[in-house]
Coordinates of C-alpha atoms in Angstrom, one line a residue:
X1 CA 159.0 53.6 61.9
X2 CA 156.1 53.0 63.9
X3 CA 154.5 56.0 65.5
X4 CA 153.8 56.8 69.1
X5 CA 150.2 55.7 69.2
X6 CA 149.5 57.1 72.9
X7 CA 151.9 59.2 74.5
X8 CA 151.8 60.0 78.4
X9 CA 153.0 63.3 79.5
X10 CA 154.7 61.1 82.8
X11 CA 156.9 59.9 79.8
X12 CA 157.5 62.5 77.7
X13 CA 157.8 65.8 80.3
X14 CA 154.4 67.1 81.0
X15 CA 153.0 67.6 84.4
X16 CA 149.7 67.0 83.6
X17 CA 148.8 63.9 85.0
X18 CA 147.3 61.9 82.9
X19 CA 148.4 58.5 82.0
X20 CA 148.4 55.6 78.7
X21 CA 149.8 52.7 77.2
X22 CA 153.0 53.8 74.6
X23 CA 154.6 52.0 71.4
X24 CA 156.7 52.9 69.9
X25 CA 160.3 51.3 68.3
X26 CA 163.4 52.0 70.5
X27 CA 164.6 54.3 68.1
X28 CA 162.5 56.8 69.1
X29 CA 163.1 57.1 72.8
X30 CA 164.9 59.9 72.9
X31 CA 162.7 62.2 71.8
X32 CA 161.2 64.4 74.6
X33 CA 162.1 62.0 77.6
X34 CA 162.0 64.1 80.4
X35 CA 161.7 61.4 83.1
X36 CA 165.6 59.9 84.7
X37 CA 164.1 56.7 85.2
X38 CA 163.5 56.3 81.4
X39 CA 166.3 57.5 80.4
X40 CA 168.5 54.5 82.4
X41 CA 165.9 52.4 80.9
X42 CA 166.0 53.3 77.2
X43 CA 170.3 53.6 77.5
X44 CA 169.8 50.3 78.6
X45 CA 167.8 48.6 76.4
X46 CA 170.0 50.5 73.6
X47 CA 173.2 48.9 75.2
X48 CA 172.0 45.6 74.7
X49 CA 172.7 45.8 71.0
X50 CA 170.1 42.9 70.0
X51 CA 172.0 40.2 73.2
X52 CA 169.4 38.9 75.5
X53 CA 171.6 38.9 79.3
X54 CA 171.1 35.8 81.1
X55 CA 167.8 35.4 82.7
X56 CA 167.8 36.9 86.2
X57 CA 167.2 41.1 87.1
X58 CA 169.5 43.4 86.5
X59 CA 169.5 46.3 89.0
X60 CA 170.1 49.8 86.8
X61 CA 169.5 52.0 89.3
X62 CA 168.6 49.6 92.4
X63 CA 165.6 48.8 93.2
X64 CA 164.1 51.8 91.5
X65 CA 164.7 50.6 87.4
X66 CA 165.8 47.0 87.3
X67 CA 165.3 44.7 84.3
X68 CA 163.9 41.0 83.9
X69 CA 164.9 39.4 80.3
X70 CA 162.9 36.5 79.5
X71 CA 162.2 34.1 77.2
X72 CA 158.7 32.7 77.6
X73 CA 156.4 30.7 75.1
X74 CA 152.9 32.3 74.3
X75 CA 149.6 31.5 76.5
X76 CA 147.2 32.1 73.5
X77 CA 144.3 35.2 74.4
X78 CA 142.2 32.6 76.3
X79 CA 144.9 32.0 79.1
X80 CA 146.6 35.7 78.8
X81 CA 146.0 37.0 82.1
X82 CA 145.4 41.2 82.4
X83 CA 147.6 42.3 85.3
X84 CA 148.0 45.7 86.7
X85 CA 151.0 47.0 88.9
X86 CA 150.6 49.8 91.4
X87 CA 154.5 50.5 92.4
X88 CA 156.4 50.2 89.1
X89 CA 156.2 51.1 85.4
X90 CA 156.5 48.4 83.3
X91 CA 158.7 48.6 79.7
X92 CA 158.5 45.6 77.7
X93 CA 161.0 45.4 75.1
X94 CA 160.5 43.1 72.2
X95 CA 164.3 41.1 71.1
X96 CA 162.8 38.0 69.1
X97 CA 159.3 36.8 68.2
X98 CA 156.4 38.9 68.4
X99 CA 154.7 39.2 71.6
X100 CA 150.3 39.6 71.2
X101 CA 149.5 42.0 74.0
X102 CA 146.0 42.6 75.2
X103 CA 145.2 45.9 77.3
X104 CA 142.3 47.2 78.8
X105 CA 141.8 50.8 81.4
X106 CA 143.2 48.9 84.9
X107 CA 139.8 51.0 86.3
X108 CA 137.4 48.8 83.6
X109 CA 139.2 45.5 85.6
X110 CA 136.9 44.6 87.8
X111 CA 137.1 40.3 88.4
X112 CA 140.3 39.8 90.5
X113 CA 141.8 36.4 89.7
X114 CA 144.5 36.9 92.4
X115 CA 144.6 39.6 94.7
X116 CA 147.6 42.5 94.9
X117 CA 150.6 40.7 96.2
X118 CA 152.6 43.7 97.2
X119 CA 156.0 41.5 96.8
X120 CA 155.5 41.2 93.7
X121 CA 154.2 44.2 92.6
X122 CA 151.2 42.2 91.1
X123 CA 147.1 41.7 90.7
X124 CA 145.5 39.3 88.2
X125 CA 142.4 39.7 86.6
X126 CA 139.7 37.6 84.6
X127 CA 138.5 40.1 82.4
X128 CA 138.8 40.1 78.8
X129 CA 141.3 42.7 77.4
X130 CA 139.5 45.5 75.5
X131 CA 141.9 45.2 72.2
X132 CA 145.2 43.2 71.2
X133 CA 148.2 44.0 69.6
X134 CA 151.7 42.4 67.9
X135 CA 154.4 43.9 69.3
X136 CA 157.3 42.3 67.3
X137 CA 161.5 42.8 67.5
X138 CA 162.8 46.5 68.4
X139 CA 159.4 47.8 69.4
X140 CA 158.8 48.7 73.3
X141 CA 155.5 49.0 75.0
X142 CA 155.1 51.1 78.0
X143 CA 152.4 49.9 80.3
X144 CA 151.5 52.5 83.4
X145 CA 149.8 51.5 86.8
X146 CA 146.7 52.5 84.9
X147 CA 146.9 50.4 82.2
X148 CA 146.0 46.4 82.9
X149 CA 147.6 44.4 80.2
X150 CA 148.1 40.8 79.1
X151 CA 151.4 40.4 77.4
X152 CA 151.9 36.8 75.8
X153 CA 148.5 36.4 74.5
X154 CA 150.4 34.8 71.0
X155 CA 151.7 32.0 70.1
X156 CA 155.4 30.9 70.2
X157 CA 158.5 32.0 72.0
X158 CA 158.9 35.5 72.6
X159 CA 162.7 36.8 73.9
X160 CA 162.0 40.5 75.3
X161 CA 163.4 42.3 78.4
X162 CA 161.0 43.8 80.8
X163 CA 162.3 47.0 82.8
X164 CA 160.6 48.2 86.1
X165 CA 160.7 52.3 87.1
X166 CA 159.3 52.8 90.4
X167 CA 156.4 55.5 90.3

């Protein structure tokens, strides 16, 4: 079992706010979710029982937690992009493949490749991700609007389902 290498209390029932990136395999999600928003996620994900749905978003619980699956082919860490979100949570849930992440503090992102498009819940940045990571099959991410990240940043198809919580 992997551990839960940072945990946010937003996620796991503290009102302290402070914020951070969590992995940690589905397995686990259970324990100490205080937040109703996760919880549809997570029984979500679970439901799936290993079957992508087709590609297009699922509302869970309307526009609040809705889910994109995917199946997209690595960029490679030279055409990763970081991005940053200010209205929703992202959970990225790894079916097939492993998916190289990069992260970095969304405050340390400072060159904006494409401003915030408030459609799509989106802003893209040039800078260089501070580490990288394999997420592979069964493991989930957690990336908060604090935390920039570049998912893809591997090589070769990846099959995952990313859920959206609104904040």
């Amino acid at each position: 079992m992997l551990p839960c290498v940072v945990a946010s209390p937003a996620f796991y029932g503290s009102r302290k706010e402070l914020a951070g990136m969590i992995l940690d395999h589905i397995s686990n999600w259970r324990k100490n979710v205080a937040q109703e928003g996760f919880r549809k996620a997570f029984e979500y994900l679970e439901g799936l029982k290993g079957k992508l749905p087709a590609d297009k978003r699922i509302e869970i619980d309307g526009s609040r937690v809705y889910a994109l699956p995917m199946t997209s082919q690595g960029k490679g860490r030279t055409a990763a992009r970081l991005e940053t979100h200010r209205k929703y949570i992202d959970i990225q849930y790894i079916m097939s493949g492993t998916d190289t992440m990069g992260w970095k503090a969304a405050a340390g992102c400072k060159t904006i490749a494409e401003p915030y498009n408030e459609a799509r819940d989106i802003e893209f940045f040039t800078d260089k991700p501070d580490t990288y990571f394999d997420v592979s099959p069964g493991v989930f991410v957690v990336f908060f609007p604090e935390d920039g990240h570049a998912p893809l940043a591997g090589n070769g198809e990846v099959v995952k389902v990313v859920v959206k919580i609104g904040v």
